[in-house]
CSV table of C-alpha atoms and ligand atoms in Angstrom, one decimal:
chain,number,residue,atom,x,y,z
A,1,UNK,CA,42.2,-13.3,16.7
A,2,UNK,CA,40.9,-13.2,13.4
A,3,UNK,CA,42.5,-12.8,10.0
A,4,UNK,CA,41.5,-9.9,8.0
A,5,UNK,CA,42.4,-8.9,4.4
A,6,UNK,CA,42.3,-5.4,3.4
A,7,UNK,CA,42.5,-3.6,-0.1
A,8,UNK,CA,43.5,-0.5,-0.5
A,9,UNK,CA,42.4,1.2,-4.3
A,10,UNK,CA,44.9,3.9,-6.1
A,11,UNK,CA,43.7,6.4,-4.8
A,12,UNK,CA,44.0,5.5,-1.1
A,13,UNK,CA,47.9,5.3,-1.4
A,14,UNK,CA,48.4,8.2,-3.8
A,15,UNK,CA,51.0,9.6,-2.0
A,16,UNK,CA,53.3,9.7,1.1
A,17,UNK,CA,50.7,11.2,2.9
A,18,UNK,CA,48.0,8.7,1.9
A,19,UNK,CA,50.3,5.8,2.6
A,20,UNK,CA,51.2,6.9,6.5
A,21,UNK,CA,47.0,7.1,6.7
A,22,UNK,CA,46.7,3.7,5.1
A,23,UNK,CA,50.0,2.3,7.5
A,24,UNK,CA,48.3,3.7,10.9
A,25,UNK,CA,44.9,2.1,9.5
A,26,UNK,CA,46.8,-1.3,8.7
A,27,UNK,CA,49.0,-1.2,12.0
A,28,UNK,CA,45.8,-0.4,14.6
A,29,UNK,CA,44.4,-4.0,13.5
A,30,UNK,CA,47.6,-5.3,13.8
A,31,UNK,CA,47.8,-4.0,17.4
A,32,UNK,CA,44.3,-5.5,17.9
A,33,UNK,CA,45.9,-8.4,17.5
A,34,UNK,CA,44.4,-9.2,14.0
A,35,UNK,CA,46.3,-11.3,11.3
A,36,UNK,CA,46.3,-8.9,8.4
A,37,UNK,CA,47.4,-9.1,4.7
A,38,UNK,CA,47.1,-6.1,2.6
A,39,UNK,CA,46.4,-5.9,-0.8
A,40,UNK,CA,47.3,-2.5,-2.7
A,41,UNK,CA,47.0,-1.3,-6.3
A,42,UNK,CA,49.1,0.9,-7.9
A,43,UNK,CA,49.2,4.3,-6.7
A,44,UNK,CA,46.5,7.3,-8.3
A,45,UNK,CA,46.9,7.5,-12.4
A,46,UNK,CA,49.9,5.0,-11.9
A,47,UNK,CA,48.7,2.4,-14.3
A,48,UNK,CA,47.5,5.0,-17.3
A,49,UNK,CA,51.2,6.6,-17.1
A,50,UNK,CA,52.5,3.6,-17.8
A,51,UNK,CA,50.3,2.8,-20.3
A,52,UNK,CA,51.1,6.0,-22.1
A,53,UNK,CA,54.5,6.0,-21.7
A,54,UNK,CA,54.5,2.5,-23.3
A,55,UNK,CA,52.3,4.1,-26.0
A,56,UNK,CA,54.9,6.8,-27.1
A,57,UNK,CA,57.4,4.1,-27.7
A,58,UNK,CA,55.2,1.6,-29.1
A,59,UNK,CA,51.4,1.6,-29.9
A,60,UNK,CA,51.7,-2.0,-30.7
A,61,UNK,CA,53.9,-3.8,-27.8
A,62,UNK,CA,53.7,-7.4,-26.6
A,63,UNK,CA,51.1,-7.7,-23.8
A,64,UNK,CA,53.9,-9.7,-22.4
A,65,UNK,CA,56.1,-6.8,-22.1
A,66,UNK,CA,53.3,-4.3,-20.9
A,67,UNK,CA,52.7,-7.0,-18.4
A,68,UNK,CA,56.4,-6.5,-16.8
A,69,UNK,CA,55.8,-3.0,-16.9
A,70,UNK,CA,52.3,-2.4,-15.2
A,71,UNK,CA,53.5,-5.1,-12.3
A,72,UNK,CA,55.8,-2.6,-11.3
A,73,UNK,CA,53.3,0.0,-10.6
A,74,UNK,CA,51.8,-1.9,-7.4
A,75,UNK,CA,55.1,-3.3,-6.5
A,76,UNK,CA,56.2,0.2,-5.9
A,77,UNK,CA,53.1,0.8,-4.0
A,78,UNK,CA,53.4,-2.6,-1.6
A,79,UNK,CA,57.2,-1.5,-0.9
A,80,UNK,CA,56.2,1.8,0.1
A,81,UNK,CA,53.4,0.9,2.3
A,82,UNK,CA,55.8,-1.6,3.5
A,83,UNK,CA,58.6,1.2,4.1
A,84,UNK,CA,55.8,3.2,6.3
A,85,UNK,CA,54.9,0.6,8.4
A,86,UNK,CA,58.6,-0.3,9.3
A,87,UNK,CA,58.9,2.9,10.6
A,88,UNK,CA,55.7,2.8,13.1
A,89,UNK,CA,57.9,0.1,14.2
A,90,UNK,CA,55.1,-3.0,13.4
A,91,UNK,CA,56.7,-6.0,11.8
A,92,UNK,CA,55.9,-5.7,8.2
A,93,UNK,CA,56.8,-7.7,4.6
A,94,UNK,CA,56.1,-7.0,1.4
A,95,UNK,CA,55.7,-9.8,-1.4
A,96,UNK,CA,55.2,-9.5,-5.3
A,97,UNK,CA,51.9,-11.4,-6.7
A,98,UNK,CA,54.2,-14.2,-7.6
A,99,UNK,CA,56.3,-14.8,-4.3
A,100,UNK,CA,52.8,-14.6,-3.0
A,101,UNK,CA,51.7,-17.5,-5.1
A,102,UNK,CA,49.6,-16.3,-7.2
A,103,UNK,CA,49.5,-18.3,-10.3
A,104,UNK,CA,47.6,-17.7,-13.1
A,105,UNK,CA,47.0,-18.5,-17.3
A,106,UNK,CA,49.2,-17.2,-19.6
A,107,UNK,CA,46.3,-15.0,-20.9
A,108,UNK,CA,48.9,-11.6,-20.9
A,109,UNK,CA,46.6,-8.5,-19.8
A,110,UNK,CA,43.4,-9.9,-18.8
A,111,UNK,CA,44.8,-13.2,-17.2
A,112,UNK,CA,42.1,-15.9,-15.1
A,113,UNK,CA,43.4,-16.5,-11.9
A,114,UNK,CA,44.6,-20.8,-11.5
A,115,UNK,CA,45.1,-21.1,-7.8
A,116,UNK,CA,47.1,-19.7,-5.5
A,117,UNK,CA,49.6,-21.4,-3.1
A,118,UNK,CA,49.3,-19.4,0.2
A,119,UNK,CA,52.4,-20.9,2.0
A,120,UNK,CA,54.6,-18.0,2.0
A,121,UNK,CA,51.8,-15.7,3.2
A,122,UNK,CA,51.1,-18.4,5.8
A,123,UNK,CA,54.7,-18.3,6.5
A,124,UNK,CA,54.9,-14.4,7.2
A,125,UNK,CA,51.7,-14.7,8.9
A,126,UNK,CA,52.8,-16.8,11.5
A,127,UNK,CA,56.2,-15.0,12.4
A,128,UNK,CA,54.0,-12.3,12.7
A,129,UNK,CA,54.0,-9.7,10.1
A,130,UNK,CA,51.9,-7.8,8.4
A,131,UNK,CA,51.6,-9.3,4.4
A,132,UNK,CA,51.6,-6.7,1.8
A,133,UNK,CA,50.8,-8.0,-1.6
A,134,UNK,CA,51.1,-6.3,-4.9
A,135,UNK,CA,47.4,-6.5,-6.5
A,136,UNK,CA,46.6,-6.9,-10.5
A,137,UNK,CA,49.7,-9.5,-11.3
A,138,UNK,CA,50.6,-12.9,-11.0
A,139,UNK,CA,53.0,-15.5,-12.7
A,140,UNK,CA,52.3,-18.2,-15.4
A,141,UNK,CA,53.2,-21.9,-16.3
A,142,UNK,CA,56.3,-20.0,-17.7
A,143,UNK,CA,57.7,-18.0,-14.8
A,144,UNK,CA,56.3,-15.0,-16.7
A,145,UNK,CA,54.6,-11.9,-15.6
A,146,UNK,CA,51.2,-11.7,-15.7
A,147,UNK,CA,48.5,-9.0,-15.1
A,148,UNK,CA,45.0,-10.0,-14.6
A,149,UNK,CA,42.9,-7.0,-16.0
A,150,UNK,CA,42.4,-3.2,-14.8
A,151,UNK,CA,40.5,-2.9,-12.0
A,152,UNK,CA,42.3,-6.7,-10.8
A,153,UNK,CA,43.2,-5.7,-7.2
A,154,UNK,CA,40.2,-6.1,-5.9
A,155,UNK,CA,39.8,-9.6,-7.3
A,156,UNK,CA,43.0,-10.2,-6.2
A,157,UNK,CA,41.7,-9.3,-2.4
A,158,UNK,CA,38.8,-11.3,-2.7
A,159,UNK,CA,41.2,-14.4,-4.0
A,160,UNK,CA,43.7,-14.4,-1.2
A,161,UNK,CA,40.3,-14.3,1.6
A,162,UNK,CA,39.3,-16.7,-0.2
A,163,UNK,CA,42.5,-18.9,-0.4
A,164,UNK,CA,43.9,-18.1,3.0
A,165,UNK,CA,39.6,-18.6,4.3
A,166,UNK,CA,39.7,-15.1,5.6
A,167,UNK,CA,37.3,-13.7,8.1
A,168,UNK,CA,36.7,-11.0,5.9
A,169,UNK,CA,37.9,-9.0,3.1
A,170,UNK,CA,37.6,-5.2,3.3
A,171,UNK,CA,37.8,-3.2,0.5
A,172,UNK,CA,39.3,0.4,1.1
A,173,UNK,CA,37.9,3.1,-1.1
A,174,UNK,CA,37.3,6.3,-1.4
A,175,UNK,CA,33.8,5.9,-1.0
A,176,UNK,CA,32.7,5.4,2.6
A,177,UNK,CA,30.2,2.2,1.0
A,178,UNK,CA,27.7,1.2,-1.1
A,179,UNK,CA,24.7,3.9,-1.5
A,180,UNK,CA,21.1,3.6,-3.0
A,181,UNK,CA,22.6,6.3,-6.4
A,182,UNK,CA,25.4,8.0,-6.9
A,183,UNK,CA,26.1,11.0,-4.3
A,184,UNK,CA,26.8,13.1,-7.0
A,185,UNK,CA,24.2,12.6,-9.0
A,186,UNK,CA,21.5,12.3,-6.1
A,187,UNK,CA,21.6,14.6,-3.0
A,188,UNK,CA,19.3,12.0,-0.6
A,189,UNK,CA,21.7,9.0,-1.7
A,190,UNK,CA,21.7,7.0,1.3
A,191,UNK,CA,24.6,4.2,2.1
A,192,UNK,CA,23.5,0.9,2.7
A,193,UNK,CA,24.5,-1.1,5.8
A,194,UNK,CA,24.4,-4.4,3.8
A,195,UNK,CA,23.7,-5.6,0.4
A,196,UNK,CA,23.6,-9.2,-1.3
A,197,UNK,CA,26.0,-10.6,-3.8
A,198,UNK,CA,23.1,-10.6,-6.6
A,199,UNK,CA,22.5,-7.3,-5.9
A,200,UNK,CA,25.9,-5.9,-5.9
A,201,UNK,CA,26.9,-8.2,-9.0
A,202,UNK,CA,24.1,-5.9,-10.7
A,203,UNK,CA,25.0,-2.8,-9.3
A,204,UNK,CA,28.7,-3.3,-10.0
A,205,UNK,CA,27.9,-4.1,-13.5
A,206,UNK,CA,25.5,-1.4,-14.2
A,207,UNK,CA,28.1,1.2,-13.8
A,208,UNK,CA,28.0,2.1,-10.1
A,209,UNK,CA,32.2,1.8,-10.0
A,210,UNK,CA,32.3,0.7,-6.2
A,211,UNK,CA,33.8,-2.8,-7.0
A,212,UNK,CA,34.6,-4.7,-9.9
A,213,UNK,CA,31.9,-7.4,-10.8
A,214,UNK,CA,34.7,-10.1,-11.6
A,215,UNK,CA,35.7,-9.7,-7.4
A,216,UNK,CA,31.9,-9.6,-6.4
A,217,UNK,CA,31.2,-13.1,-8.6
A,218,UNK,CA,34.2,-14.3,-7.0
A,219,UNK,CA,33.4,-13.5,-3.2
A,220,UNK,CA,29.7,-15.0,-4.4
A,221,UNK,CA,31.2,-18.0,-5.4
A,222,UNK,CA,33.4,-19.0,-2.2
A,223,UNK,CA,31.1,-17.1,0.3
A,224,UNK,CA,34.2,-14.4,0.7
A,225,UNK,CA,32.3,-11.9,2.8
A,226,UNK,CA,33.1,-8.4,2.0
A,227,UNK,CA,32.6,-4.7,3.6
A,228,UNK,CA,33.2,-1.6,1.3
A,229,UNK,CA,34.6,1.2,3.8
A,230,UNK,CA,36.6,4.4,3.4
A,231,UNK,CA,39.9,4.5,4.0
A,232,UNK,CA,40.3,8.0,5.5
A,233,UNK,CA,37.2,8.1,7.6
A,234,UNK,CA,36.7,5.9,10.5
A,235,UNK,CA,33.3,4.7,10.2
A,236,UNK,CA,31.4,0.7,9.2
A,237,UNK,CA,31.0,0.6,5.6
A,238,UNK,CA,28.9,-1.6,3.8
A,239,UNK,CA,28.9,-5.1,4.2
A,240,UNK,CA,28.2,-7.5,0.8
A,241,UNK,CA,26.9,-10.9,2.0
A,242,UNK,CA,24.9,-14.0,0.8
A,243,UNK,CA,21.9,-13.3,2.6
A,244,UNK,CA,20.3,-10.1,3.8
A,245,UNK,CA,17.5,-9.5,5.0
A,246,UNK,CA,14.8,-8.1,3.3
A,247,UNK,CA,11.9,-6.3,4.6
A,248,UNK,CA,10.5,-4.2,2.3
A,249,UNK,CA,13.7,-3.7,0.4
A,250,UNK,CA,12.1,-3.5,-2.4
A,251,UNK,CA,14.5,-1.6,-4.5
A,252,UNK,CA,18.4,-1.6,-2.9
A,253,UNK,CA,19.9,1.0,-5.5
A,254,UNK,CA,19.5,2.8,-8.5
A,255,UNK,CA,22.5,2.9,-11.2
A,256,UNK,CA,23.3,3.7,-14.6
A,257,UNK,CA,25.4,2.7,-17.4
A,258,UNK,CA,26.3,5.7,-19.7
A,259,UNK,CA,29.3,3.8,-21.6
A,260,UNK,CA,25.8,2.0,-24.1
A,261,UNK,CA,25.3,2.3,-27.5
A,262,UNK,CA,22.4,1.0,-29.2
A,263,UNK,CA,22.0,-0.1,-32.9
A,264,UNK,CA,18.8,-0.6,-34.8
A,265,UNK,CA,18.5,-2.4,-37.8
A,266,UNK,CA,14.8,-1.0,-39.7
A,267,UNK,CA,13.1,-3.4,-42.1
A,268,UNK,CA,14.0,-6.8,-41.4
A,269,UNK,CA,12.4,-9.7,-43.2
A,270,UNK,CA,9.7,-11.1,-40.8
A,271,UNK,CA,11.1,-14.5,-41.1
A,272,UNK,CA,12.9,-17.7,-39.3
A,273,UNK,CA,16.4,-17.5,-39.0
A,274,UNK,CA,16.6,-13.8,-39.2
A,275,UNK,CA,17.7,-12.4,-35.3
A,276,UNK,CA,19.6,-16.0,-35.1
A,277,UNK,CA,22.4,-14.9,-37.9
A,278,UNK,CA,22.9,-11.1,-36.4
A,279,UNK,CA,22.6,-12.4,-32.8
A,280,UNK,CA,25.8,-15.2,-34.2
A,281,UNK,CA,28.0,-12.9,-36.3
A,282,UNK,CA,28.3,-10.4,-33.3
A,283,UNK,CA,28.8,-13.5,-31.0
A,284,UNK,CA,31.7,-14.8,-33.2
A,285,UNK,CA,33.5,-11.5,-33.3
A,286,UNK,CA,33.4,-11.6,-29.9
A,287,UNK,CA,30.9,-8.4,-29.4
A,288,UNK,CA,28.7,-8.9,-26.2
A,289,UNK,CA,24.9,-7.6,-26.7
A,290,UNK,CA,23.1,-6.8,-23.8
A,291,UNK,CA,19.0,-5.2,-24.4
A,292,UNK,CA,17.7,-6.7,-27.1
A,293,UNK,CA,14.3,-6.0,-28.7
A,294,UNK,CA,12.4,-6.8,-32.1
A,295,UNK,CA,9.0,-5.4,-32.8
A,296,UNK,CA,5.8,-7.4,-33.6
A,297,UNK,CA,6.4,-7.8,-38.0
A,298,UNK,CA,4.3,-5.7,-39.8
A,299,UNK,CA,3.5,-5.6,-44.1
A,300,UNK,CA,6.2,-8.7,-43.9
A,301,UNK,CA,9.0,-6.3,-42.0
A,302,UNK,CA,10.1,-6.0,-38.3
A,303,UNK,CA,13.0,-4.0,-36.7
A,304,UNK,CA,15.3,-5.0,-34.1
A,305,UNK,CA,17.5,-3.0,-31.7
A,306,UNK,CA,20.2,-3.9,-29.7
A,307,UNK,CA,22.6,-2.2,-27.5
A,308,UNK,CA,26.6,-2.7,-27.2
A,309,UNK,CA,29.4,-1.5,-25.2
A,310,UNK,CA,29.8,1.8,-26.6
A,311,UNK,CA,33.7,0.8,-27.2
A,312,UNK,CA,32.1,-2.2,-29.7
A,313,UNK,CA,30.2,0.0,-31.6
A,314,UNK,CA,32.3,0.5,-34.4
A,315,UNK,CA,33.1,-3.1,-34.8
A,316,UNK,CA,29.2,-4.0,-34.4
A,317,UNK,CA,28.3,-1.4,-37.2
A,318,UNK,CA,30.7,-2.2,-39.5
A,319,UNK,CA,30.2,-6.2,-39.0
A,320,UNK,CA,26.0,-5.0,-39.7
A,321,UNK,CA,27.0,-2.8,-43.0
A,322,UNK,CA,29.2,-5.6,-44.3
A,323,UNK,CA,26.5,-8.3,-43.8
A,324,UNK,CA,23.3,-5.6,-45.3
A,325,UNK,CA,23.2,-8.2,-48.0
A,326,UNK,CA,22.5,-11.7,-45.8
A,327,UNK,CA,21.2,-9.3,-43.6
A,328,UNK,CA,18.4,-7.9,-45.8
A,329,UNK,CA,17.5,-4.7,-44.3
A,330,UNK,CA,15.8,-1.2,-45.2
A,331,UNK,CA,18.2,0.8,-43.2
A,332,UNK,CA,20.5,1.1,-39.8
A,333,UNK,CA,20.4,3.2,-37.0
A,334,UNK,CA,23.4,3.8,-34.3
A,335,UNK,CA,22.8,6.2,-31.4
A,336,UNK,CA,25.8,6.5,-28.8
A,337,UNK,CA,23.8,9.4,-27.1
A,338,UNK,CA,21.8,7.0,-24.4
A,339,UNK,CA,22.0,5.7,-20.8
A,340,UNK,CA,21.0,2.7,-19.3
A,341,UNK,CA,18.9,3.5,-15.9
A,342,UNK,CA,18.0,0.6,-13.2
A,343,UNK,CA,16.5,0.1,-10.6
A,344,UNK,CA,17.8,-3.0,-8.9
A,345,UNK,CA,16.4,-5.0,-5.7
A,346,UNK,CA,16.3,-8.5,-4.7
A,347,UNK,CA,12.8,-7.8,-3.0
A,348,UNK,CA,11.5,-7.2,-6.5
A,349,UNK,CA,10.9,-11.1,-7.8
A,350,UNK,CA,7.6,-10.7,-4.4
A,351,UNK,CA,6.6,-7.2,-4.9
A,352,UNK,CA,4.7,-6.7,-8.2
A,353,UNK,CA,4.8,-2.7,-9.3
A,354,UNK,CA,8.5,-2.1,-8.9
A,355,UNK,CA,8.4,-1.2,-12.9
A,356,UNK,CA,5.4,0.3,-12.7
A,357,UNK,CA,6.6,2.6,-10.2
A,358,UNK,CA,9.7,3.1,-12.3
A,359,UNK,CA,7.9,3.8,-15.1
A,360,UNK,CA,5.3,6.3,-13.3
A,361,UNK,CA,7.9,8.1,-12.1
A,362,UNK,CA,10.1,8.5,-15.6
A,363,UNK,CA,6.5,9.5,-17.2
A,364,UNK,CA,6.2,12.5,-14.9
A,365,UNK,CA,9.8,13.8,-15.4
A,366,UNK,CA,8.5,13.4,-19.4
A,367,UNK,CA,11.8,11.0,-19.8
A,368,UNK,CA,10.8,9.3,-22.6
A,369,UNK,CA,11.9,5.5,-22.4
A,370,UNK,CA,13.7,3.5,-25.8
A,371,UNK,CA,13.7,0.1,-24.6
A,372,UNK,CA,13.4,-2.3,-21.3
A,373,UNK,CA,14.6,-5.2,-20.0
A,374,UNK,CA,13.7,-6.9,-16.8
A,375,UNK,CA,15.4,-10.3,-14.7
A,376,UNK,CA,14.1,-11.3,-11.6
A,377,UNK,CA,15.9,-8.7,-9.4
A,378,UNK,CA,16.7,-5.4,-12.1
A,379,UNK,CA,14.9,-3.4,-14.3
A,380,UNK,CA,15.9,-1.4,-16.8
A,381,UNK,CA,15.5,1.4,-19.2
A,382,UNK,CA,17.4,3.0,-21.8
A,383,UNK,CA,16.6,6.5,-22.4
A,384,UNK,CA,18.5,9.8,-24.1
A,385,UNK,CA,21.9,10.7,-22.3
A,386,UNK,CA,20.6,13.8,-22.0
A,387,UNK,CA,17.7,12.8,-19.5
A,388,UNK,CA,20.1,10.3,-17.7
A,389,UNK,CA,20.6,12.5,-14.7
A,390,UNK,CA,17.3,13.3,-14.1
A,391,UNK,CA,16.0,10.0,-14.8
A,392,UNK,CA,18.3,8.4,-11.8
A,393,UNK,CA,17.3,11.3,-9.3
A,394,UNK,CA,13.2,10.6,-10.2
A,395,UNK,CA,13.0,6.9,-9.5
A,396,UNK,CA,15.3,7.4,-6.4
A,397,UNK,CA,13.0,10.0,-5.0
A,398,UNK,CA,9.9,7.4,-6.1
A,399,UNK,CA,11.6,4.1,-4.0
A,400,UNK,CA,13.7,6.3,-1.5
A,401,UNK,CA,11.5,9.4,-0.8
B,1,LIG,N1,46.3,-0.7,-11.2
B,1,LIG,C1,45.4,-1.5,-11.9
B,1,LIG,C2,44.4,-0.7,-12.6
B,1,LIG,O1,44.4,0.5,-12.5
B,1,LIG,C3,44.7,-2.5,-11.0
B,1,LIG,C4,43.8,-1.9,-10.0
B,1,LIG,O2,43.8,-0.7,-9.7
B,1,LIG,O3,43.0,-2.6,-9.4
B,1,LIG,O4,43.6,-1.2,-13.4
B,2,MG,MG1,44.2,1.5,-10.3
C-alpha cells in the first residue's frame, strides 16, 4: 500500500462530467488499495470570475476580503468531487485548506506556506477515506483566510507529499507530461519519460506552463517526487526526479518566454558606479531584471540593456525617465515586441557546442538574435516576437531531428 497524492488543475474538474472522470480516476487507486489525498483547484475560469466580479464592486478591496472569496472557488470544487465519489459508493471526505492544517503567513494573496499539521488528514486516512483538500488557501496566526498565489494548488500538492512523506505526488493536467516544445508550436514535440528538478525549475520558469516553479523548488527541496500525467487519458506521464539519467541528453526541452520586455538605456557614462545605481533603484522598487548586458564603452559611452517582466515595464521606464538626470544618459529604448527562446539541458555543463548549435541553427532561419545569457544548464536568446515561433521549431529540429 502506498500513499499517493494527486492534483487535479481547473480544468480537469470543470464540470459534472469532468468531475465523475476525475472520481473513477481517484476511486480505481483507492480500490488498489492505495491511500490517496486529492488536491483540486477551483474549477475552469473559476478564480478570474471571481476576480471580476470582485472588480465590479470594488477595484480596490482588501486582499483580505478577496482572500475569503477566491477560497471558496476550490472549496466548491473539493465538495463536489467529494459528492461524486459518495455516489460510486467509496468512502470519501472533503476538508478546507485550514481543517487540513495548512497554516501559513499573513501575507493576503501571495501567502508562504509555515507548516502544515497533517493530523486530521492522517485521521481520515486511517478510517479509510479518500482526503480531498481544497488547493491555493490556508489559514494564518489570526484564524484568517489565506490564499497563497495563482497557480498555488500545485504547491499545495507538492506540500502535503511532502508533509504527509508521500510516495508520490501526481500532478493531473491536461497535458499528458512534459515534452521537449510546445505541441502547438512544434509538430515532432516529443514527451519526456523523466526530467530533473533543475531542468524542470527552468523549463517551468521559461514559460512552458506545465507546473508552477514555486511547487517544482519545493518538491527539489524535500525530494517530493513528481509525475505530470493527464487526467483523461490513461497513460505514464512524466516523472520529475533528482537524478536522471543522462546519456546524451544533451538538450531536454526548448521553451520560450513571450511575457519579456527589454529596455535599453544608450549613452551611458563609461564609469564606476554607473550599472550599480540602475541595477539598485529597480531592486528597491521591487522590479526583478533578468538578461542583462552592457557593451564594451566606446568615445567615454556604453549602453546597457536589460529585460523585465513585461507587466514591470511601465514601472521600470518610468523609475529610468525620472532618474535621466543621476542617470546620465543620451537616450532610452523599450521594446515589448521580443521573446525569450532556450534551449535547456542538464547534459549541457559536459558537452561544449550546445550554443553553437543553437546559434547555427537561428542563423539559418535568418532569426536575428538581441541578446544571450547562459548558466550551466540553459541558454538563452532574446529575439523579435515575430520570429519567436520559428525560432523554437529551428533549434528543436537542430537537438531533436
Ligand atoms: N485557482 C487558483 C488559480 O487559478 C489556484 C490554482 O489553480 O492552482 O490561480
Ligand atoms: Mg486555476
Amino acid at each position: 500500500m502506498s500513499l499517493i497524492v494527486k492534483k487535479f488543475g481547473g480544468s480537469s474538474v470543470a464540470d459534472n462530467e469532468k468531475l465523475r472522470n476525475v472520481a473513477r480516476v481517484v476511486t480505481k487507486s483507492h480500490a488498489d488499495g492505495h491511500q490517496v489525498v486529492v488536491i483540486v483547484s477551483a474549477q475552469g475560469d473559476t478564480t478570474d470570475d471571481l476576480l471580476e466580479k470582485a472588480a465590479g464592486l470594488n477595484k480596490s478591496a482588501s486582499r483580505r476580503e478577496m482572500d475569503m472569496l477566491l477560497a471558496c472557488g476550490e472549496q466548491m470544487s473539493a465538495s463536489l468531487l467529494a459528492i461524486a465519489i459518495e455516489k460510486l459508493g467509496f468512502p470519501v471526505i472533503s476538508l478546507t485548506g485550514w481543517q487540513a492544517g495548512m497554516q501559513t503567513d499573513s501575507n493576503h494573496s501571495s501567502a508562504r506556506i509555515k507548516k502544515i499539521d497533517p493530523e486530521r488528514v492522517r485521521m481520515e486516512l486511517d478510517k479509510n477515506n479518500i482526503v480531498i483538500i481544497a488547493g491555493f488557501q490556508g489559514i494564518n496566526k489570526f484564524g484568517d483566510v489565506t490564499t497563497i498565489g495563482r497557480g498555488g494548488s500545485d504547491t499545495t500538492a507538492v506540500a502535503f507529499a511532502a508533509s504527509l512523506k508521500a510516495d508520490l505526488c501526481k500532478i493531473y493536467t491536461d497535458v499528458d507530461g512534459v515534452y521537449t516544445a510546445d505541441p502547438r508550436v512544434v509538430s515532432g514535440a516529443r514527451k519526456l519519460n523523466e526530467i530533473s528538478f533543475d531542468e524542470m525549475l527552468e523549463l517551468a520558469s521559461l514559460g512552458a506552463q506545465v507546473l508552477a516553479s514555486r511547487s517544482v523548488e519545493m518538491a527539489k527541496r524535500f525530494r517530493v517526487k513528481i509525475e505530470v500525467l493527464s487526467s483523461f487519458r490513461d497513460c505514464p506521464g512524466t516523472i520529475v526526479k533528482e537524478v536522471v539519467k543522462m546519456e546524451n541528453m544533451q538538450v531536454s526541452g526548448v521553451a520560450r518566454d513571450n511575457n519579456v520586455a527589454r529596455i535599453a538605456l544608450i549613452g551611458l557614462q563609461d564609469v564606476p558606479g554607473v550599472a550599480s545605481r540602475i541595477f539598485t533603484l529597480l531592486a528597491q522598487h521591487k522590479i526583478n531584471v533578468d538578461i542583462i548586458l552592457q557593451s564594451i564603452g566606446r568615445h567615454e559611452t556604453k549602453d546597457i540593456s536589460f529585460t523585465v517582466a513585461k507587466s514591470n515595464l511601465p514601472d521600470a521606464r518610468a523609475l529610468m525617465e525620472d532618474h535621466r538626470d543621476s542617470l546620465c544618459y543620451e537616450a532610452l529604448e523599450v521594446s515589448d515586441q521580443i521573446s525569450k527562446v532556450s534551449a535547456v539541458g542538464a547534459g549541457m555543463v559536459n558537452n561544449p557546442g550546445v550554443a553553437a548549435r543553437m546559434f547555427e541553427a537561428l542563423a539559418g532561419a535568418g532569426v536575428n538574435i538581441q541578446m544571450i545569457s547562459t548558466s550551466e544548464i540553459k541558454v538563452s536568446v532574446l529575439i523579435d516576437l515575430a520570429d519567436s515561433d520559428r525560432a523554437v521549431q529551428v533549434i528543436h529540429q537542430e537537438f531533436f531531428g
